[in-house]
Amino acid sequence: MSRVLVGVKRVIDYAVKIRVKPDHSGVVTDGVKHSMNPFCEIAVEEAVKLKEKKLIKEVVAVSCGPTQVTETIRTALAMGCDRGIHVEVSGKDYEAMGPLQISKIFAALAKKEEASLIILGKQAIDDDCNQTGQMTAALLDWPQGTFASEVTIDGEKVKVVREIDGGLETIKISMPAVLTADLRLNTPRYATLPNIMKAKKKKIANMKPADLGVDMVSRVEVLRVDEPPTRLAGVKVETVDDLVAKLRANGTI
Amino acid sequence: MLLGKVSLTPALCTALRISPGFSGIQKQIGAAATQNVRLYASSQAAEVGNESQSFAINMFKGQINPSQVFPFPSVMNEEQTQFLQELVPPVSKFFEEVNDPAKNDSLEKVEDSTMESLKEMGAFGLQIPQDLGGVGLTNTQYARLVEIVGQHDLGVGITLGAHQSIGFKGILLVGSPAQKEKYLPKLATGETLAAFCLTEPASGSDAASIKTLATLSPCGKHYILNGGKIWISNGGLAEIFTVFAKMPMMDEKTGQMKDKITAFIVERSFGGVTHGPPEKKMGIKASNTAEVYFENVPVPIENILGEVGGGFKVAMAILNNGRFGMAAALSGTMKGVITQAVDHAANRVQFGSKIHTYGAIQEKLARMAMLQYVTESMAYMISGNMDSGSKDYHIEAAISKIFASEAAWEVTDECIQVMGGMGFMKGSGVERVMRDLRIFRIFEGTNDILRLFVALNGFQDAGKHLKSLQKALKNPLGNAGLLAGEMTKRAKRRAGLSTGLTLQGSVHPELSHSGDLAVKVIEHFGVTVEDMLLKHGKNILHEQFVLKRVADSAIDLYAMVVVLSRASRSLSQGHASAQHEKILCETWCIEASVRIMKNVKDLKSSSTTQVFKNMKAISAAVVENGGIVAPHPLGF
């Protein structure tokens, strides 16, 4: 039976009001509440469910970042993952870290751990990239089932129902494969206090990107971060003619 | 520093303001009077009274014992802190997303699915040791989680609290290993629920007067329990009951039969246990409250909890031990309603400006913030003290219960006021919190009784201190140093001079002015306590007008010291909020010291004594008349 790698990302909590740093280099993260990316929670839940159905043997939770990400790995362990891997990245490397670096790390780990499945969230709610799953599959030359709203393992194959713009698409791909979880895949369980206690005994291994032969250099440089422009007030018009006149006047037509 | 020649002159007696006939107080207040007069004392002052480490006890003597209050306790090790940090998010998430307080309120029960989830979550055995199936939390960790529950749903809070804070707490505190093994595992998972059964129709505050009776069966293997309890939280749901009943016992000293209270673990399955329908209440509607009847219930003798005849002590220990939980929960409640009030004040525009720019609203929000800060500080100071092994926290715990319940009421009331009409509407949820809060000033020891408890306990200890001085006076030469010190101290205090008492070194330098204020009021408070003792002697027991004001001062004083400690720590640790906390602390200290000094002044004044006499007369007249006495202004 197989081993599944699940990626979990520590992001600013969805309920927090985001503020841009005064120097526009990024958003304020100090002292701000962080939690597991909601799509990663769905990914963990799916992996744990597969294990409970005895379709896979072991679930390994992986996170990349500074010490704080171990909190996120522990949450995954409390949800039912067997062990964790913390890939230490900090400082400038962490700030510049993006889908390309992560996917290289996951590709290396998948080979090292002999994983049959990698399950990731479809995107992170901080950068909304929606790239890591796809890049990882490409680097490994594995099939991918992205935006999964239903996953069924059938022998050595995986049937994935995908949410696409036009509706739902069902595909069948061979393992090993990369899946990314969409919103409707499942409802993540709440970590219970006894499970959190049990999770304390589970192991988290530490390693660095260099140990996996991954170079963290980023090809992308963030120049500036701004808030979205404040929404301007609208204007009410009485008739269609007025509307057309206004649209002409501001150059829209 | 010895005086030249010390003899028991009338002048000395006057200077020490000790009257010879002092010993009566001790018996009345119920202290165990130490009859050994130390004639050959080596005169070191340490023997004056039994040195308690409790700050509150010492302040009644006008002394400062900073050991339990400075620095602000930080009792969790790294592992405990990390563990707690992992527990907070899932519990918060559950209460934000799954528990529906409005639904629980309108159903008048906790939704079944919510109860199931709470059980799975482990919420029913938070303080049960891990090897018996619980989460094994310390008091501080428990307080932090209970704060979350208090913030969201007090009805659920009481369901959980009635079960573990008092329902089976007795088993945790004084249960035998066999009793713990037998009962705690199922209580931890919530498979069985617990309830605390003390109150009866004729016995509320006067708990010692309960009538439920336990008589030994002829076979000698069971006690037969008969009686009825009222207003039992979880009464309709519980399987395991901690029941207090009186038992006739042979008093060894007098050879007579006396009724003493014993605590029992009673299982519903023993037979004969029934309960009434759920009471219809003003608030905490989700919590089940019911009458519980015991009819010839056979309770095995192995199920006696604690000592035979020691039930009253067990009851008090249980209530004492759980009290800090209330302050923690209510500090969470206040946090929640303050957020709502602020949200409203920051967005509502009237007369062209956001209403938070107006002084009237600013004062409300500021007071709300201060009251929450004090309550939270008290809760974690006490839980920290308890976790450090202190056994001497009962006065502080009582103070925190009084303060928290009244502060929460005031804060929520002001929140509704800030929100205006919206606050009154069911949709905002604040009216439900208000209704839920009313009971907190009543149950677990009414605030009125607890005030008497605080004052009398303080007087008892101060009385012991004075009594030791009286004994020392019998051997002035042997106790010259002690007596000289005490005389000087009193002379200075009465002259309004400082006696060298200080909080310097404990309080952060930026707060030294507030620290000085606290010292000043402690000195005055100590003098007032002594004056009251000397004026009323053993009858202080009956002077409830005085006791209330002394208690109010004690509460304000403890509050001052608690925030001084917390704000000092924030300043020392360079917290981002340190300056804000400094202002909270300073403002609180200014206002509290004004209130304390007013109480001190009132207790000395003859017009206040007249007021007390008048109030007594008004009350007597109104009672005699069955209501208002003065005829209607219109004459009909």
PDB file of N, CA and C in Angstrom, chain B residues 278-355:
ATOM      1  N   PRO B 278     -37.249  20.695  33.490  1.00  0.00           N
ATOM      2  CA  PRO B 278     -36.271  21.775  33.447  1.00  0.00           C
ATOM      3  C   PRO B 278     -36.908  23.098  33.874  1.00  0.00           C
ATOM      4  N   GLU B 279     -36.214  23.837  34.739  1.00  0.00           N
ATOM      5  CA  GLU B 279     -36.745  25.112  35.210  1.00  0.00           C
ATOM      6  C   GLU B 279     -36.724  26.131  34.083  1.00  0.00           C
ATOM      7  N   LYS B 280     -37.717  27.018  34.089  1.00  0.00           N
ATOM      8  CA  LYS B 280     -37.749  28.084  33.087  1.00  0.00           C
ATOM      9  C   LYS B 280     -37.019  29.286  33.696  1.00  0.00           C
ATOM     10  N   LYS B 281     -35.933  29.701  33.018  1.00  0.00           N
ATOM     11  CA  LYS B 281     -35.068  30.690  33.651  1.00  0.00           C
ATOM     12  C   LYS B 281     -34.967  31.972  32.829  1.00  0.00           C
ATOM     13  N   MET B 282     -34.394  32.982  33.470  1.00  0.00           N
ATOM     14  CA  MET B 282     -34.138  34.252  32.782  1.00  0.00           C
ATOM     15  C   MET B 282     -33.004  34.081  31.763  1.00  0.00           C
ATOM     16  N   GLY B 283     -32.008  33.332  32.152  1.00  0.00           N
ATOM     17  CA  GLY B 283     -30.850  33.206  31.263  1.00  0.00           C
ATOM     18  C   GLY B 283     -30.226  31.837  31.439  1.00  0.00           C
ATOM     19  N   ILE B 284     -29.062  31.652  30.818  1.00  0.00           N
ATOM     20  CA  ILE B 284     -28.407  30.343  30.697  1.00  0.00           C
ATOM     21  C   ILE B 284     -29.459  29.264  30.439  1.00  0.00           C
ATOM     22  N   LYS B 285     -30.371  29.592  29.492  1.00  0.00           N
ATOM     23  CA  LYS B 285     -31.497  28.692  29.250  1.00  0.00           C
ATOM     24  C   LYS B 285     -31.031  27.346  28.707  1.00  0.00           C
ATOM     25  N   ALA B 286     -29.887  27.367  27.994  1.00  0.00           N
ATOM     26  CA  ALA B 286     -29.410  26.108  27.420  1.00  0.00           C
ATOM     27  C   ALA B 286     -28.983  25.135  28.505  1.00  0.00           C
ATOM     28  N   SER B 287     -28.663  25.653  29.680  1.00  0.00           N
ATOM     29  CA  SER B 287     -28.222  24.777  30.762  1.00  0.00           C
ATOM     30  C   SER B 287     -29.440  24.175  31.450  1.00  0.00           C
ATOM     31  N   ASN B 288     -29.382  22.876  31.685  1.00  0.00           N
ATOM     32  CA  ASN B 288     -30.499  22.199  32.342  1.00  0.00           C
ATOM     33  C   ASN B 288     -30.450  22.437  33.850  1.00  0.00           C
ATOM     34  N   THR B 289     -31.539  22.967  34.395  1.00  0.00           N
ATOM     35  CA  THR B 289     -31.632  23.187  35.842  1.00  0.00           C
ATOM     36  C   THR B 289     -32.875  22.456  36.320  1.00  0.00           C
ATOM     37  N   ALA B 290     -32.718  21.586  37.307  1.00  0.00           N
ATOM     38  CA  ALA B 290     -33.881  20.808  37.729  1.00  0.00           C
ATOM     39  C   ALA B 290     -33.800  20.442  39.203  1.00  0.00           C
ATOM     40  N   GLU B 291     -34.968  20.075  39.739  1.00  0.00           N
ATOM     41  CA  GLU B 291     -34.990  19.552  41.104  1.00  0.00           C
ATOM     42  C   GLU B 291     -34.566  18.082  41.040  1.00  0.00           C
ATOM     43  N   VAL B 292     -33.873  17.644  42.075  1.00  0.00           N
ATOM     44  CA  VAL B 292     -33.468  16.241  42.118  1.00  0.00           C
ATOM     45  C   VAL B 292     -33.958  15.652  43.440  1.00  0.00           C
ATOM     46  N   TYR B 293     -34.645  14.524  43.348  1.00  0.00           N
ATOM     47  CA  TYR B 293     -35.219  13.903  44.548  1.00  0.00           C
ATOM     48  C   TYR B 293     -34.527  12.585  44.833  1.00  0.00           C
ATOM     49  N   PHE B 294     -34.258  12.373  46.116  1.00  0.00           N
ATOM     50  CA  PHE B 294     -33.643  11.113  46.549  1.00  0.00           C
ATOM     51  C   PHE B 294     -34.619  10.415  47.484  1.00  0.00           C
ATOM     52  N   GLU B 295     -35.105   9.247  47.033  1.00  0.00           N
ATOM     53  CA  GLU B 295     -36.066   8.526  47.865  1.00  0.00           C
ATOM     54  C   GLU B 295     -35.505   7.157  48.201  1.00  0.00           C
ATOM     55  N   ASN B 296     -35.094   7.002  49.452  1.00  0.00           N
ATOM     56  CA  ASN B 296     -34.516   5.728  49.915  1.00  0.00           C
ATOM     57  C   ASN B 296     -33.441   5.216  48.969  1.00  0.00           C
ATOM     58  N   VAL B 297     -32.565   6.103  48.585  1.00  0.00           N
ATOM     59  CA  VAL B 297     -31.490   5.710  47.674  1.00  0.00           C
ATOM     60  C   VAL B 297     -30.401   4.991  48.459  1.00  0.00           C
ATOM     61  N   PRO B 298     -30.077   3.773  48.079  1.00  0.00           N
ATOM     62  CA  PRO B 298     -29.003   3.087  48.806  1.00  0.00           C
ATOM     63  C   PRO B 298     -27.641   3.484  48.238  1.00  0.00           C
ATOM     64  N   VAL B 299     -26.813   4.084  49.085  1.00  0.00           N
ATOM     65  CA  VAL B 299     -25.490   4.526  48.651  1.00  0.00           C
ATOM     66  C   VAL B 299     -24.441   3.688  49.385  1.00  0.00           C
ATOM     67  N   PRO B 300     -23.629   2.917  48.648  1.00  0.00           N
ATOM     68  CA  PRO B 300     -22.624   2.087  49.329  1.00  0.00           C
ATOM     69  C   PRO B 300     -21.691   2.948  50.180  1.00  0.00           C
ATOM     70  N   ILE B 301     -21.231   2.409  51.292  1.00  0.00           N
ATOM     71  CA  ILE B 301     -20.389   3.243  52.167  1.00  0.00           C
ATOM     72  C   ILE B 301     -19.071   3.618  51.488  1.00  0.00           C
ATOM     73  N   GLU B 302     -18.683   2.834  50.442  1.00  0.00           N
ATOM     74  CA  GLU B 302     -17.460   3.176  49.711  1.00  0.00           C
ATOM     75  C   GLU B 302     -17.608   4.492  48.960  1.00  0.00           C
ATOM     76  N   ASN B 303     -18.847   4.925  48.834  1.00  0.00           N
ATOM     77  CA  ASN B 303     -19.080   6.136  48.053  1.00  0.00           C
ATOM     78  C   ASN B 303     -19.069   7.413  48.873  1.00  0.00           C
ATOM     79  N   ILE B 304     -18.673   7.325  50.119  1.00  0.00           N
ATOM     80  CA  ILE B 304     -18.514   8.551  50.890  1.00  0.00           C
ATOM     81  C   ILE B 304     -17.321   9.296  50.299  1.00  0.00           C
ATOM     82  N   LEU B 305     -17.505  10.592  50.104  1.00  0.00           N
ATOM     83  CA  LEU B 305     -16.462  11.410  49.494  1.00  0.00           C
ATOM     84  C   LEU B 305     -15.789  12.224  50.591  1.00  0.00           C
ATOM     85  N   GLY B 306     -14.504  11.966  50.776  1.00  0.00           N
ATOM     86  CA  GLY B 306     -13.817  12.684  51.843  1.00  0.00           C
ATOM     87  C   GLY B 306     -14.120  12.035  53.176  1.00  0.00           C
ATOM     88  N   GLU B 307     -14.029  12.838  54.224  1.00  0.00           N
ATOM     89  CA  GLU B 307     -14.231  12.274  55.565  1.00  0.00           C
ATOM     90  C   GLU B 307     -15.696  12.227  55.949  1.00  0.00           C
ATOM     91  N   VAL B 308     -16.024  11.240  56.740  1.00  0.00           N
ATOM     92  CA  VAL B 308     -17.376  11.176  57.296  1.00  0.00           C
ATOM     93  C   VAL B 308     -17.556  12.403  58.177  1.00  0.00           C
ATOM     94  N   GLY B 309     -18.629  13.135  57.957  1.00  0.00           N
ATOM     95  CA  GLY B 309     -18.858  14.342  58.749  1.00  0.00           C
ATOM     96  C   GLY B 309     -18.067  15.545  58.257  1.00  0.00           C
ATOM     97  N   GLY B 310     -17.256  15.350  57.215  1.00  0.00           N
ATOM     98  CA  GLY B 310     -16.435  16.451  56.717  1.00  0.00           C
ATOM     99  C   GLY B 310     -17.017  17.092  55.466  1.00  0.00           C
ATOM    100  N   GLY B 311     -18.326  16.863  55.235  1.00  0.00           N
ATOM    101  CA  GLY B 311     -18.933  17.301  53.981  1.00  0.00           C
ATOM    102  C   GLY B 311     -18.911  18.788  53.743  1.00  0.00           C
ATOM    103  N   PHE B 312     -19.101  19.550  54.809  1.00  0.00           N
ATOM    104  CA  PHE B 312     -19.144  21.003  54.621  1.00  0.00           C
ATOM    105  C   PHE B 312     -17.811  21.494  54.083  1.00  0.00           C
ATOM    106  N   LYS B 313     -16.747  20.957  54.663  1.00  0.00           N
ATOM    107  CA  LYS B 313     -15.411  21.355  54.196  1.00  0.00           C
ATOM    108  C   LYS B 313     -15.214  20.968  52.746  1.00  0.00           C
ATOM    109  N   VAL B 314     -15.713  19.774  52.395  1.00  0.00           N
ATOM    110  CA  VAL B 314     -15.578  19.311  51.000  1.00  0.00           C
ATOM    111  C   VAL B 314     -16.306  20.270  50.074  1.00  0.00           C
ATOM    112  N   ALA B 315     -17.519  20.664  50.483  1.00  0.00           N
ATOM    113  CA  ALA B 315     -18.300  21.585  49.653  1.00  0.00           C
ATOM    114  C   ALA B 315     -17.544  22.887  49.459  1.00  0.00           C
ATOM    115  N   MET B 316     -17.022  23.424  50.541  1.00  0.00           N
ATOM    116  CA  MET B 316     -16.308  24.692  50.445  1.00  0.00           C
ATOM    117  C   MET B 316     -15.039  24.543  49.596  1.00  0.00           C
ATOM    118  N   ALA B 317     -14.346  23.421  49.762  1.00  0.00           N
ATOM    119  CA  ALA B 317     -13.131  23.208  48.963  1.00  0.00           C
ATOM    120  C   ALA B 317     -13.470  23.172  47.478  1.00  0.00           C
ATOM    121  N   ILE B 318     -14.572  22.477  47.141  1.00  0.00           N
ATOM    122  CA  ILE B 318     -14.982  22.379  45.743  1.00  0.00           C
ATOM    123  C   ILE B 318     -15.298  23.766  45.197  1.00  0.00           C
ATOM    124  N   LEU B 319     -16.113  24.519  45.930  1.00  0.00           N
ATOM    125  CA  LEU B 319     -16.517  25.831  45.421  1.00  0.00           C
ATOM    126  C   LEU B 319     -15.311  26.759  45.296  1.00  0.00           C
ATOM    127  N   ASN B 320     -14.437  26.715  46.317  1.00  0.00           N
ATOM    128  CA  ASN B 320     -13.221  27.536  46.286  1.00  0.00           C
ATOM    129  C   ASN B 320     -12.371  27.222  45.073  1.00  0.00           C
ATOM    130  N   ASN B 321     -12.231  25.916  44.821  1.00  0.00           N
ATOM    131  CA  ASN B 321     -11.328  25.462  43.771  1.00  0.00           C
ATOM    132  C   ASN B 321     -11.820  25.854  42.382  1.00  0.00           C
ATOM    133  N   GLY B 322     -13.142  25.955  42.236  1.00  0.00           N
ATOM    134  CA  GLY B 322     -13.670  26.247  40.904  1.00  0.00           C
ATOM    135  C   GLY B 322     -13.863  27.719  40.611  1.00  0.00           C
ATOM    136  N   ARG B 323     -13.726  28.562  41.656  1.00  0.00           N
ATOM    137  CA  ARG B 323     -14.093  29.966  41.485  1.00  0.00           C
ATOM    138  C   ARG B 323     -13.307  30.720  40.441  1.00  0.00           C
ATOM    139  N   PHE B 324     -11.993  30.406  40.318  1.00  0.00           N
ATOM    140  CA  PHE B 324     -11.187  31.160  39.364  1.00  0.00           C
ATOM    141  C   PHE B 324     -11.722  30.995  37.951  1.00  0.00           C
ATOM    142  N   GLY B 325     -12.388  29.853  37.724  1.00  0.00           N
ATOM    143  CA  GLY B 325     -12.937  29.575  36.400  1.00  0.00           C
ATOM    144  C   GLY B 325     -13.955  30.609  35.990  1.00  0.00           C
ATOM    145  N   MET B 326     -14.708  31.098  36.969  1.00  0.00           N
ATOM    146  CA  MET B 326     -15.733  32.083  36.658  1.00  0.00           C
ATOM    147  C   MET B 326     -15.096  33.372  36.180  1.00  0.00           C
ATOM    148  N   ALA B 327     -14.045  33.818  36.885  1.00  0.00           N
ATOM    149  CA  ALA B 327     -13.394  35.059  36.470  1.00  0.00           C
ATOM    150  C   ALA B 327     -12.827  34.912  35.060  1.00  0.00           C
ATOM    151  N   ALA B 328     -12.267  33.730  34.780  1.00  0.00           N
ATOM    152  CA  ALA B 328     -11.698  33.511  33.446  1.00  0.00           C
ATOM    153  C   ALA B 328     -12.794  33.542  32.385  1.00  0.00           C
ATOM    154  N   ALA B 329     -13.871  32.814  32.636  1.00  0.00           N
ATOM    155  CA  ALA B 329     -14.961  32.772  31.657  1.00  0.00           C
ATOM    156  C   ALA B 329     -15.519  34.160  31.414  1.00  0.00           C
ATOM    157  N   LEU B 330     -15.738  34.903  32.505  1.00  0.00           N
ATOM    158  CA  LEU B 330     -16.362  36.213  32.354  1.00  0.00           C
ATOM    159  C   LEU B 330     -15.419  37.220  31.704  1.00  0.00           C
ATOM    160  N   SER B 331     -14.108  37.028  31.862  1.00  0.00           N
ATOM    161  CA  SER B 331     -13.206  37.943  31.166  1.00  0.00           C
ATOM    162  C   SER B 331     -13.338  37.717  29.663  1.00  0.00           C
ATOM    163  N   GLY B 332     -13.622  36.470  29.284  1.00  0.00           N
ATOM    164  CA  GLY B 332     -13.872  36.182  27.872  1.00  0.00           C
ATOM    165  C   GLY B 332     -15.181  36.790  27.410  1.00  0.00           C
ATOM    166  N   THR B 333     -16.220  36.673  28.253  1.00  0.00           N
ATOM    167  CA  THR B 333     -17.518  37.258  27.911  1.00  0.00           C
ATOM    168  C   THR B 333     -17.372  38.755  27.663  1.00  0.00           C
ATOM    169  N   MET B 334     -16.650  39.407  28.562  1.00  0.00           N
ATOM    170  CA  MET B 334     -16.493  40.856  28.424  1.00  0.00           C
ATOM    171  C   MET B 334     -15.747  41.212  27.148  1.00  0.00           C
ATOM    172  N   LYS B 335     -14.705  40.414  26.836  1.00  0.00           N
ATOM    173  CA  LYS B 335     -13.954  40.667  25.607  1.00  0.00           C
ATOM    174  C   LYS B 335     -14.896  40.653  24.414  1.00  0.00           C
ATOM    175  N   GLY B 336     -15.776  39.674  24.405  1.00  0.00           N
ATOM    176  CA  GLY B 336     -16.699  39.535  23.288  1.00  0.00           C
ATOM    177  C   GLY B 336     -17.639  40.712  23.159  1.00  0.00           C
ATOM    178  N   VAL B 337     -18.270  41.121  24.261  1.00  0.00           N
ATOM    179  CA  VAL B 337     -19.232  42.218  24.134  1.00  0.00           C
ATOM    180  C   VAL B 337     -18.530  43.542  23.883  1.00  0.00           C
ATOM    181  N   ILE B 338     -17.302  43.703  24.406  1.00  0.00           N
ATOM    182  CA  ILE B 338     -16.578  44.941  24.146  1.00  0.00           C
ATOM    183  C   ILE B 338     -16.298  45.057  22.654  1.00  0.00           C
ATOM    184  N   THR B 339     -15.931  43.939  22.020  1.00  0.00           N
ATOM    185  CA  THR B 339     -15.695  43.975  20.577  1.00  0.00           C
ATOM    186  C   THR B 339     -16.946  44.448  19.842  1.00  0.00           C
ATOM    187  N   GLN B 340     -18.107  43.977  20.280  1.00  0.00           N
ATOM    188  CA  GLN B 340     -19.345  44.409  19.635  1.00  0.00           C
ATOM    189  C   GLN B 340     -19.604  45.892  19.864  1.00  0.00           C
ATOM    190  N   ALA B 341     -19.383  46.338  21.095  1.00  0.00           N
ATOM    191  CA  ALA B 341     -19.636  47.748  21.399  1.00  0.00           C
ATOM    192  C   ALA B 341     -18.711  48.633  20.570  1.00  0.00           C
ATOM    193  N   VAL B 342     -17.443  48.223  20.496  1.00  0.00           N
ATOM    194  CA  VAL B 342     -16.452  49.015  19.758  1.00  0.00           C
ATOM    195  C   VAL B 342     -16.800  49.051  18.278  1.00  0.00           C
ATOM    196  N   ASP B 343     -17.212  47.905  17.766  1.00  0.00           N
ATOM    197  CA  ASP B 343     -17.575  47.829  16.358  1.00  0.00           C
ATOM    198  C   ASP B 343     -18.686  48.819  16.050  1.00  0.00           C
ATOM    199  N   HIS B 344     -19.658  48.881  16.949  1.00  0.00           N
ATOM    200  CA  HIS B 344     -20.763  49.801  16.752  1.00  0.00           C
ATOM    201  C   HIS B 344     -20.284  51.248  16.858  1.00  0.00           C
ATOM    202  N   ALA B 345     -19.539  51.529  17.937  1.00  0.00           N
ATOM    203  CA  ALA B 345     -19.126  52.918  18.184  1.00  0.00           C
ATOM    204  C   ALA B 345     -18.199  53.442  17.099  1.00  0.00           C
ATOM    205  N   ALA B 346     -17.440  52.538  16.483  1.00  0.00           N
ATOM    206  CA  ALA B 346     -16.485  52.975  15.469  1.00  0.00           C
ATOM    207  C   ALA B 346     -17.145  53.205  14.119  1.00  0.00           C
ATOM    208  N   ASN B 347     -18.371  52.738  13.968  1.00  0.00           N
ATOM    209  CA  ASN B 347     -19.022  52.859  12.666  1.00  0.00           C
ATOM    210  C   ASN B 347     -20.271  53.721  12.655  1.00  0.00           C
ATOM    211  N   ARG B 348     -20.904  53.840  13.800  1.00  0.00           N
ATOM    212  CA  ARG B 348     -22.168  54.584  13.860  1.00  0.00           C
ATOM    213  C   ARG B 348     -21.891  56.078  13.797  1.00  0.00           C
ATOM    214  N   VAL B 349     -22.553  56.761  12.878  1.00  0.00           N
ATOM    215  CA  VAL B 349     -22.386  58.213  12.767  1.00  0.00           C
ATOM    216  C   VAL B 349     -23.652  58.892  13.253  1.00  0.00           C
ATOM    217  N   GLN B 350     -23.503  59.852  14.164  1.00  0.00           N
ATOM    218  CA  GLN B 350     -24.642  60.668  14.579  1.00  0.00           C
ATOM    219  C   GLN B 350     -24.113  62.087  14.741  1.00  0.00           C
ATOM    220  N   PHE B 351     -24.948  63.051  14.418  1.00  0.00           N
ATOM    221  CA  PHE B 351     -24.545  64.460  14.495  1.00  0.00           C
ATOM    222  C   PHE B 351     -23.253  64.676  13.714  1.00  0.00           C
ATOM    223  N   GLY B 352     -23.074  63.917  12.650  1.00  0.00           N
ATOM    224  CA  GLY B 352     -21.945  64.166  11.771  1.00  0.00           C
ATOM    225  C   GLY B 352     -20.642  63.489  12.140  1.00  0.00           C
ATOM    226  N   SER B 353     -20.589  62.846  13.297  1.00  0.00           N
ATOM    227  CA  SER B 353     -19.324  62.182  13.640  1.00  0.00           C
ATOM    228  C   SER B 353     -19.573  60.763  14.112  1.00  0.00           C
ATOM    229  N   LYS B 354     -18.509  59.971  14.021  1.00  0.00           N
ATOM    230  CA  LYS B 354     -18.605  58.617  14.581  1.00  0.00           C
ATOM    231  C   LYS B 354     -18.787  58.772  16.089  1.00  0.00           C
ATOM    232  N   ILE B 355     -19.648  57.972  16.669  1.00  0.00           N
ATOM    233  CA  ILE B 355     -19.992  58.230  18.073  1.00  0.00           C
ATOM    234  C   ILE B 355     -18.845  57.974  19.048  1.00  0.00           C
TER     235      ILE B 355
END
